[in-house]
Amino acid sequence: MHFLTRPGSAKYHQNVTVCLKSQRKHRIHTLSTSVRAAAVVDSPVPIWNEIYPLKNDLMLRAARGEIVERTPVWVFRQAGRHLPEYNAYKAERNRNFLQLLDDPADVAECTMQPIRRYNLDAAILFSDILVILQALGMKVEMPGGVGIQVPEPLVNPEEVASRLPASVNVHEKLAHVIAAVKLIKGELKGKVPLIGFSAAPWTLMFYMLGGSSKKNQEVAASWLTKHPEESRKLLDLLTDVVIEYTSAQIKAGADMMQIFEAMGDFIPEPQFYTWALPCMQRIATELRARHPKVPLLVFPRGASYSLPALQQAGYDVVTLDTRTGRAETRSALSIASASAQPPLGRVSSVQGNLDVAFLKRGASTPEEVRAATACMLEELGPQCLIANLGEGLTGAEDPVLVAAFVDAVHEESERLIKAASLKTEH
């Protein structure tokens, strides 16, 4: 197998053959070394959108609040360690997770694996929220069993200036991610849209100061009080980088953009509105100005109180985590939408929020997953909805149950939509 070398090297531009191993046929799928393939890697505007028009636009229509014939579905962390083909591929490549992320061909293969297995309505870039920290020059590690770590976090306010650059050229520092987006678009061939993503600034700051999601959880929040000036500078820098990074993904071919405020749990509500929300508002405003046709999705995990404000900030789809009540949230969002001024008040689509526990190995039967999914669809309504989980897959899930969830979304939502149509006719 020949895999792409890092962008910028002579070999990278000469050899754009991408060897993608099919889980079913174990065949080599080649994009070829033609001039056209080279153009895909290097061109500022991807040609795949012209070659392969989108065949399944359910996600885009649902995000815009348009009527759909069935509810679209994708899954947080749908690519990765719950899939046996991913674990086999990683072992074959003899690479850990972070090493896979460095190679655009590996990223493309891992992104495509769940698309081959499940009847999903979107692919999501196989990546990690902390690649931005790497672009800022910070070390990111995965020692195993404890999640991703930042072994050398910022230790004092002075290091905001001494250790971090004033700005980041994402096209240089994250060129391998941008190249991967283009390769994935070519492999998808318009089958489903591609979702790009980034962490929100507060979440990035949380890791930069605490170093882990499992320890030093109070460090970042305490900085906001103890070092407000440096906190603002850091959040402003991170907001700038997130905007440029997500915009680069969109220019490379991403059809939708998901912002993850994964550490919303670890900032008090008043501080969220003072510090985290303005960053997310600026991201939405800037991306909407640059890419008005690209739907924006947001997930403030553990901070569902902010959903109406994020809706009014310009996000097309707001995500409910597992703990968020469905009916009351729909009601609150409808009230907020009705009271806002256009264009901020036009957003009413939601995403979520089946409990991932239903999909754990041995936890449920496919019939029980279907029943829970039907309940979710009835409570949220099948329209203006992107079905998903309330948390990401952990690796302990049964692919059979994940497939049961995906299929149940399509079949049960079609049933509800048809029933509503018949009721209207009569």
Short mmCIF file of N, CA and C in Angstrom, two decimals, residues 112-170:
data_model
loop_
_atom_site.label_atom_id
_atom_site.label_comp_id
_atom_site.label_asym_id
_atom_site.label_seq_id
_atom_site.Cartn_x
_atom_site.Cartn_y
_atom_site.Cartn_z
N MET A 112 -14.79 6.71 6.16
CA MET A 112 -15.68 5.96 5.29
C MET A 112 -16.20 4.67 5.92
N GLN A 113 -15.52 4.13 6.90
CA GLN A 113 -15.92 2.83 7.45
C GLN A 113 -17.37 2.79 7.94
N PRO A 114 -17.84 3.74 8.75
CA PRO A 114 -19.24 3.68 9.18
C PRO A 114 -20.22 3.93 8.04
N ILE A 115 -19.79 4.66 7.01
CA ILE A 115 -20.67 4.90 5.86
C ILE A 115 -20.89 3.59 5.10
N ARG A 116 -19.88 2.75 5.04
CA ARG A 116 -20.03 1.45 4.39
C ARG A 116 -20.92 0.52 5.21
N ARG A 117 -20.83 0.61 6.52
CA ARG A 117 -21.54 -0.33 7.39
C ARG A 117 -22.99 0.07 7.64
N TYR A 118 -23.24 1.34 7.92
CA TYR A 118 -24.57 1.79 8.33
C TYR A 118 -25.22 2.64 7.24
N ASN A 119 -26.54 2.75 7.32
CA ASN A 119 -27.30 3.58 6.39
C ASN A 119 -27.41 5.01 6.94
N LEU A 120 -26.26 5.63 7.13
CA LEU A 120 -26.19 6.97 7.72
C LEU A 120 -26.47 8.05 6.67
N ASP A 121 -26.91 9.20 7.15
CA ASP A 121 -27.22 10.31 6.25
C ASP A 121 -26.12 11.35 6.19
N ALA A 122 -25.01 11.12 6.86
CA ALA A 122 -23.86 12.03 6.80
C ALA A 122 -22.61 11.31 7.24
N ALA A 123 -21.50 11.73 6.68
CA ALA A 123 -20.18 11.34 7.18
C ALA A 123 -19.65 12.50 8.01
N ILE A 124 -18.81 12.19 8.98
CA ILE A 124 -18.14 13.26 9.73
C ILE A 124 -16.65 13.00 9.68
N LEU A 125 -15.91 14.06 9.48
CA LEU A 125 -14.45 13.99 9.41
C LEU A 125 -13.90 13.22 10.61
N PHE A 126 -13.07 12.24 10.36
CA PHE A 126 -12.40 11.50 11.43
C PHE A 126 -11.23 12.35 11.91
N SER A 127 -11.38 12.93 13.08
CA SER A 127 -10.36 13.84 13.60
C SER A 127 -10.55 13.95 15.10
N ASP A 128 -9.96 14.97 15.70
CA ASP A 128 -10.09 15.18 17.14
C ASP A 128 -10.16 16.67 17.42
N ILE A 129 -10.82 17.02 18.52
CA ILE A 129 -10.98 18.44 18.85
C ILE A 129 -9.66 19.11 19.20
N LEU A 130 -8.63 18.33 19.54
CA LEU A 130 -7.38 18.94 20.02
C LEU A 130 -6.34 19.16 18.94
N VAL A 131 -6.69 18.93 17.67
CA VAL A 131 -5.70 19.22 16.62
C VAL A 131 -5.35 20.70 16.59
N ILE A 132 -6.27 21.55 17.03
CA ILE A 132 -5.97 22.98 17.09
C ILE A 132 -4.85 23.26 18.09
N LEU A 133 -4.82 22.53 19.19
CA LEU A 133 -3.73 22.71 20.15
C LEU A 133 -2.39 22.34 19.53
N GLN A 134 -2.37 21.30 18.71
CA GLN A 134 -1.15 20.93 18.01
C GLN A 134 -0.72 22.05 17.07
N ALA A 135 -1.69 22.67 16.40
CA ALA A 135 -1.37 23.78 15.50
C ALA A 135 -0.80 24.97 16.26
N LEU A 136 -1.14 25.09 17.53
CA LEU A 136 -0.61 26.16 18.38
C LEU A 136 0.75 25.81 18.98
N GLY A 137 1.25 24.63 18.66
CA GLY A 137 2.57 24.22 19.14
C GLY A 137 2.56 23.46 20.45
N MET A 138 1.38 23.07 20.94
CA MET A 138 1.29 22.33 22.19
C MET A 138 1.32 20.83 21.91
N LYS A 139 1.94 20.09 22.80
CA LYS A 139 2.05 18.65 22.65
C LYS A 139 0.74 17.99 23.08
N VAL A 140 0.29 17.04 22.27
CA VAL A 140 -0.91 16.25 22.59
C VAL A 140 -0.51 14.79 22.53
N GLU A 141 -0.90 14.02 23.54
CA GLU A 141 -0.51 12.61 23.61
C GLU A 141 -1.72 11.73 23.90
N MET A 142 -1.58 10.46 23.57
CA MET A 142 -2.59 9.47 23.93
C MET A 142 -1.87 8.27 24.55
N PRO A 143 -1.63 8.32 25.87
CA PRO A 143 -0.86 7.25 26.51
C PRO A 143 -1.60 5.92 26.62
N GLY A 144 -2.91 5.94 26.43
CA GLY A 144 -3.67 4.70 26.49
C GLY A 144 -4.43 4.54 27.79
N GLY A 145 -5.74 4.33 27.67
CA GLY A 145 -6.56 4.07 28.84
C GLY A 145 -7.02 5.29 29.61
N VAL A 146 -6.48 6.46 29.29
CA VAL A 146 -6.84 7.67 30.05
C VAL A 146 -7.30 8.80 29.13
N GLY A 147 -7.49 8.51 27.86
CA GLY A 147 -7.92 9.54 26.94
C GLY A 147 -6.76 10.40 26.48
N ILE A 148 -7.10 11.39 25.68
CA ILE A 148 -6.07 12.29 25.15
C ILE A 148 -5.60 13.24 26.25
N GLN A 149 -4.30 13.48 26.28
CA GLN A 149 -3.69 14.31 27.32
C GLN A 149 -2.90 15.46 26.68
N VAL A 150 -2.86 16.57 27.39
CA VAL A 150 -1.95 17.67 27.06
C VAL A 150 -0.92 17.68 28.19
N PRO A 151 0.24 17.04 27.98
CA PRO A 151 1.17 16.80 29.09
C PRO A 151 1.85 18.05 29.62
N GLU A 152 1.88 19.12 28.83
CA GLU A 152 2.54 20.35 29.26
C GLU A 152 1.57 21.52 29.12
N PRO A 153 0.55 21.59 29.98
CA PRO A 153 -0.43 22.68 29.89
C PRO A 153 0.20 24.01 30.26
N LEU A 154 -0.50 25.08 29.94
CA LEU A 154 -0.05 26.40 30.36
C LEU A 154 -0.09 26.47 31.88
N VAL A 155 0.95 26.99 32.49
CA VAL A 155 1.02 26.97 33.96
C VAL A 155 0.83 28.35 34.58
N ASN A 156 0.94 29.41 33.80
CA ASN A 156 0.73 30.75 34.34
C ASN A 156 0.30 31.69 33.22
N PRO A 157 -0.24 32.85 33.55
CA PRO A 157 -0.73 33.78 32.53
C PRO A 157 0.34 34.24 31.55
N GLU A 158 1.58 34.35 32.01
CA GLU A 158 2.65 34.82 31.14
C GLU A 158 2.86 33.89 29.94
N GLU A 159 2.53 32.63 30.10
CA GLU A 159 2.76 31.67 29.02
C GLU A 159 1.79 31.84 27.86
N VAL A 160 0.71 32.57 28.05
CA VAL A 160 -0.17 32.86 26.92
C VAL A 160 0.61 33.60 25.84
N ALA A 161 1.47 34.53 26.27
CA ALA A 161 2.29 35.28 25.31
C ALA A 161 3.58 34.57 24.96
N SER A 162 4.19 33.88 25.93
CA SER A 162 5.52 33.31 25.70
C SER A 162 5.49 31.97 24.95
N ARG A 163 4.42 31.21 25.10
CA ARG A 163 4.39 29.88 24.48
C ARG A 163 3.50 29.78 23.25
N LEU A 164 2.59 30.72 23.08
CA LEU A 164 1.63 30.62 21.99
C LEU A 164 1.91 31.66 20.92
N PRO A 165 1.69 31.33 19.65
CA PRO A 165 1.87 32.31 18.58
C PRO A 165 0.74 33.34 18.61
N ALA A 166 0.99 34.47 17.98
CA ALA A 166 -0.04 35.51 17.92
C ALA A 166 -1.17 35.12 16.97
N SER A 167 -0.85 34.27 16.00
CA SER A 167 -1.84 33.80 15.04
C SER A 167 -1.37 32.45 14.49
N VAL A 168 -2.25 31.77 13.78
CA VAL A 168 -1.93 30.45 13.23
C VAL A 168 -2.36 30.40 11.77
N ASN A 169 -1.46 29.94 10.91
CA ASN A 169 -1.80 29.68 9.51
C ASN A 169 -2.33 28.25 9.44
N VAL A 170 -3.64 28.10 9.45
CA VAL A 170 -4.21 26.75 9.50
C VAL A 170 -3.94 25.99 8.21
#
